[in-house]
GROMACS .gro file of N, CA and C in nm:
model
  177
    1GLU      N    1   8.160  12.161  -0.649
    1GLU     CA    2   8.195  12.146  -0.480
    1GLU      C    3   8.159  12.120  -0.381
    2ASP      N    4   8.171  11.998  -0.274
    2ASP     CA    5   8.155  11.937  -0.181
    2ASP      C    6   8.048  11.931  -0.074
    3PRO      N    7   7.996  11.876  -0.019
    3PRO     CA    8   7.929  11.979   0.140
    3PRO      C    9   7.987  12.019   0.221
    4TYR      N   10   8.181  12.003   0.159
    4TYR     CA   11   8.256  12.056   0.332
    4TYR      C   12   8.343  12.134   0.209
    5GLY      N   13   8.301  12.268   0.138
    5GLY     CA   14   8.377  12.319   0.034
    5GLY      C   15   8.489  12.279  -0.036
    6TYR      N   16   8.531  12.161  -0.056
    6TYR     CA   17   8.645  12.150  -0.127
    6TYR      C   18   8.608  12.150  -0.233
    7VAL      N   19   8.671  12.129  -0.385
    7VAL     CA   20   8.618  12.197  -0.476
    7VAL      C   21   8.714  12.017  -0.543
    8PHE      N   22   8.670  11.976  -0.666
    8PHE     CA   23   8.679  11.878  -0.755
    8PHE      C   24   8.640  11.910  -0.903
    9VAL      N   25   8.826  11.905  -0.981
    9VAL     CA   26   8.811  11.972  -1.099
    9VAL      C   27   8.796  11.803  -1.154
   10VAL      N   28   8.807  11.849  -1.313
   10VAL     CA   29   8.783  11.734  -1.427
   10VAL      C   30   8.954  11.795  -1.492
   11ASP      N   31   8.984  11.720  -1.542
   11ASP     CA   32   9.134  11.817  -1.581
   11ASP      C   33   9.097  11.740  -1.744
   12THR      N   34   9.051  11.721  -1.826
   12THR     CA   35   9.050  11.651  -1.913
   12THR      C   36   9.182  11.641  -1.944
   13ILE      N   37   9.335  11.724  -2.043
   13ILE     CA   38   9.416  11.671  -2.110
   13ILE      C   39   9.459  11.628  -1.949
   14ASN      N   40   9.454  11.601  -1.877
   14ASN     CA   41   9.594  11.507  -1.806
   14ASN      C   42   9.556  11.391  -1.777
   15GLN      N   43   9.374  11.348  -1.820
   15GLN     CA   44   9.293  11.234  -1.810
   15GLN      C   45   9.332  11.201  -1.589
   16ARG      N   46   9.303  11.314  -1.517
   16ARG     CA   47   9.295  11.286  -1.398
   16ARG      C   48   9.159  11.388  -1.309
   17ILE      N   49   9.154  11.378  -1.202
   17ILE     CA   50   9.054  11.412  -1.086
   17ILE      C   51   9.144  11.541  -0.975
   18GLN      N   52   9.156  11.690  -0.988
   18GLN     CA   53   9.176  11.701  -0.927
   18GLN      C   54   9.154  11.755  -0.759
   19LYS      N   55   9.143  11.751  -0.673
   19LYS     CA   56   9.080  11.840  -0.545
   19LYS      C   57   9.193  11.982  -0.532
   20PHE      N   58   9.080  12.060  -0.446
   20PHE     CA   59   9.152  12.166  -0.457
   20PHE      C   60   9.055  12.205  -0.307
   21ASP      N   61   9.139  12.311  -0.160
   21ASP     CA   62   9.054  12.307  -0.051
   21ASP      C   63   8.929  12.417  -0.052
   22PRO      N   64   8.893  12.481   0.068
   22PRO     CA   65   8.805  12.557   0.083
   22PRO      C   66   8.864  12.719  -0.025
   23ASP      N   67   9.012  12.685  -0.017
   23ASP     CA   68   9.049  12.825  -0.008
   23ASP      C   69   9.154  12.790  -0.153
   24LEU      N   70   9.121  12.677  -0.218
   24LEU     CA   71   9.132  12.668  -0.342
   24LEU      C   72   9.285  12.671  -0.357
   25ASN      N   73   9.386  12.545  -0.319
   25ASN     CA   74   9.509  12.476  -0.291
   25ASN      C   75   9.441  12.392  -0.318
   26PHE      N   76   9.544  12.356  -0.382
   26PHE     CA   77   9.602  12.223  -0.446
   26PHE      C   78   9.604  12.133  -0.340
   27MET      N   79   9.582  12.057  -0.335
   27MET     CA   80   9.568  11.933  -0.243
   27MET      C   81   9.572  11.738  -0.326
   28ALA      N   82   9.487  11.738  -0.398
   28ALA     CA   83   9.593  11.642  -0.409
   28ALA      C   84   9.518  11.576  -0.628
   29LYS      N   85   9.601  11.508  -0.649
   29LYS     CA   86   9.566  11.439  -0.813
   29LYS      C   87   9.515  11.287  -0.790
   30TRP      N   88   9.420  11.219  -0.862
   30TRP     CA   89   9.350  11.100  -0.884
   30TRP      C   90   9.427  11.028  -1.065
   31GLY      N   91   9.452  10.948  -1.080
   31GLY     CA   92   9.391  10.881  -1.237
   31GLY      C   93   9.507  10.979  -1.353
   32ILE      N   94   9.520  10.825  -1.365
   32ILE     CA   95   9.635  10.830  -1.525
   32ILE      C   96   9.597  10.768  -1.628
   33VAL      N   97   9.617  10.795  -1.786
   33VAL     CA   98   9.552  10.759  -1.871
   33VAL      C   99   9.589  10.632  -1.887
   34GLY      N  100   9.406  10.615  -1.957
   34GLY     CA  101   9.440  10.440  -1.981
   34GLY      C  102   9.274  10.389  -1.912
   35LYS      N  103   9.229  10.259  -1.967
   35LYS     CA  104   9.058  10.211  -1.923
   35LYS      C  105   9.098  10.100  -1.892
   36ASP      N  106   9.177  10.145  -1.752
   36ASP     CA  107   9.195   9.977  -1.640
   36ASP      C  108   9.140  10.100  -1.517
   37SER      N  109   9.044   9.966  -1.433
   37SER     CA  110   9.016  10.047  -1.289
   37SER      C  111   9.163  10.138  -1.221
   38GLY      N  112   9.149  10.292  -1.252
   38GLY     CA  113   9.203  10.392  -1.195
   38GLY      C  114   9.263  10.467  -1.255
   39GLN      N  115   9.234  10.406  -1.375
   39GLN     CA  116   9.287  10.484  -1.529
   39GLN      C  117   9.108  10.643  -1.584
   40PHE      N  118   9.193  10.667  -1.599
   40PHE     CA  119   9.113  10.709  -1.684
   40PHE      C  120   9.095  10.766  -1.834
   41TYR      N  121   8.988  10.743  -1.935
   41TYR     CA  122   9.009  10.816  -2.150
   41TYR      C  123   8.907  10.940  -2.131
   42ASN      N  124   8.872  11.003  -2.093
   42ASN     CA  125   8.842  11.129  -2.132
   42ASN      C  126   8.776  11.128  -2.015
   43PRO      N  127   8.733  11.200  -1.932
   43PRO     CA  128   8.700  11.176  -1.813
   43PRO      C  129   8.596  11.369  -1.863
   44SER      N  130   8.496  11.338  -1.867
   44SER     CA  131   8.419  11.484  -1.836
   44SER      C  132   8.288  11.511  -1.782
   45GLY      N  133   8.319  11.438  -1.671
   45GLY     CA  134   8.312  11.449  -1.518
   45GLY      C  135   8.281  11.399  -1.387
   46ILE      N  136   8.227  11.451  -1.257
   46ILE     CA  137   8.244  11.415  -1.166
   46ILE      C  138   8.093  11.442  -1.106
   47CYS      N  139   8.071  11.263  -1.021
   47CYS     CA  140   7.909  11.293  -0.915
   47CYS      C  141   8.025  11.264  -0.817
   48LEU      N  142   7.995  11.412  -0.724
   48LEU     CA  143   8.043  11.383  -0.567
   48LEU      C  144   7.867  11.317  -0.453
   49SER      N  145   7.895  11.214  -0.382
   49SER     CA  146   7.818  11.224  -0.242
   49SER      C  147   7.766  11.317  -0.125
   50TRP      N  148   7.728  11.272  -0.052
   50TRP     CA  149   7.698  11.305   0.065
   50TRP      C  150   7.805  11.258   0.162
   51GLU      N  151   7.866  11.218   0.089
   51GLU     CA  152   7.974  11.096   0.201
   51GLU      C  153   8.141  11.192   0.119
   52PRO      N  154   8.234  11.167   0.212
   52PRO     CA  155   8.305  11.167   0.125
   52PRO      C  156   8.327  11.020   0.008
   53ASP      N  157   8.280  11.075  -0.066
   53ASP     CA  158   8.325  11.027  -0.142
   53ASP      C  159   8.272  11.057  -0.293
   54TRP      N  160   8.326  11.020  -0.428
   54TRP     CA  161   8.377  11.040  -0.560
   54TRP      C  162   8.343  10.910  -0.690
   55ALA      N  163   8.251  10.990  -0.768
   55ALA     CA  164   8.310  10.881  -0.937
   55ALA      C  165   8.284  10.997  -1.000
   56PRO      N  166   8.357  10.941  -1.068
   56PRO     CA  167   8.351  10.992  -1.239
   56PRO      C  168   8.314  10.945  -1.359
   57GLN      N  169   8.292  11.077  -1.445
   57GLN     CA  170   8.182  10.979  -1.607
   57GLN      C  171   8.328  11.047  -1.657
   58GLU      N  172   8.288  10.890  -1.729
   58GLU     CA  173   8.418  10.880  -1.904
   58GLU      C  174   8.297  10.863  -2.011
   59GLU      N  175   8.337  10.946  -2.099
   59GLU     CA  176   8.268  10.911  -2.238
   59GLU      C  177   8.292  10.762  -2.305
   0.00000   0.00000   0.00000
């Protein structure tokens, strides 16, 4: 959960990050399978900052 109440989920099966609003309504998703910029290969975590920004952690 970020400072604004949004929830970010690391979806390892579909190789993406999903965003939900504070009421857990789906809002957005990012990522496709791959090893290039903007792609994910086994995402395992996410790091949120106090700014509206995030960074994935990959294996």
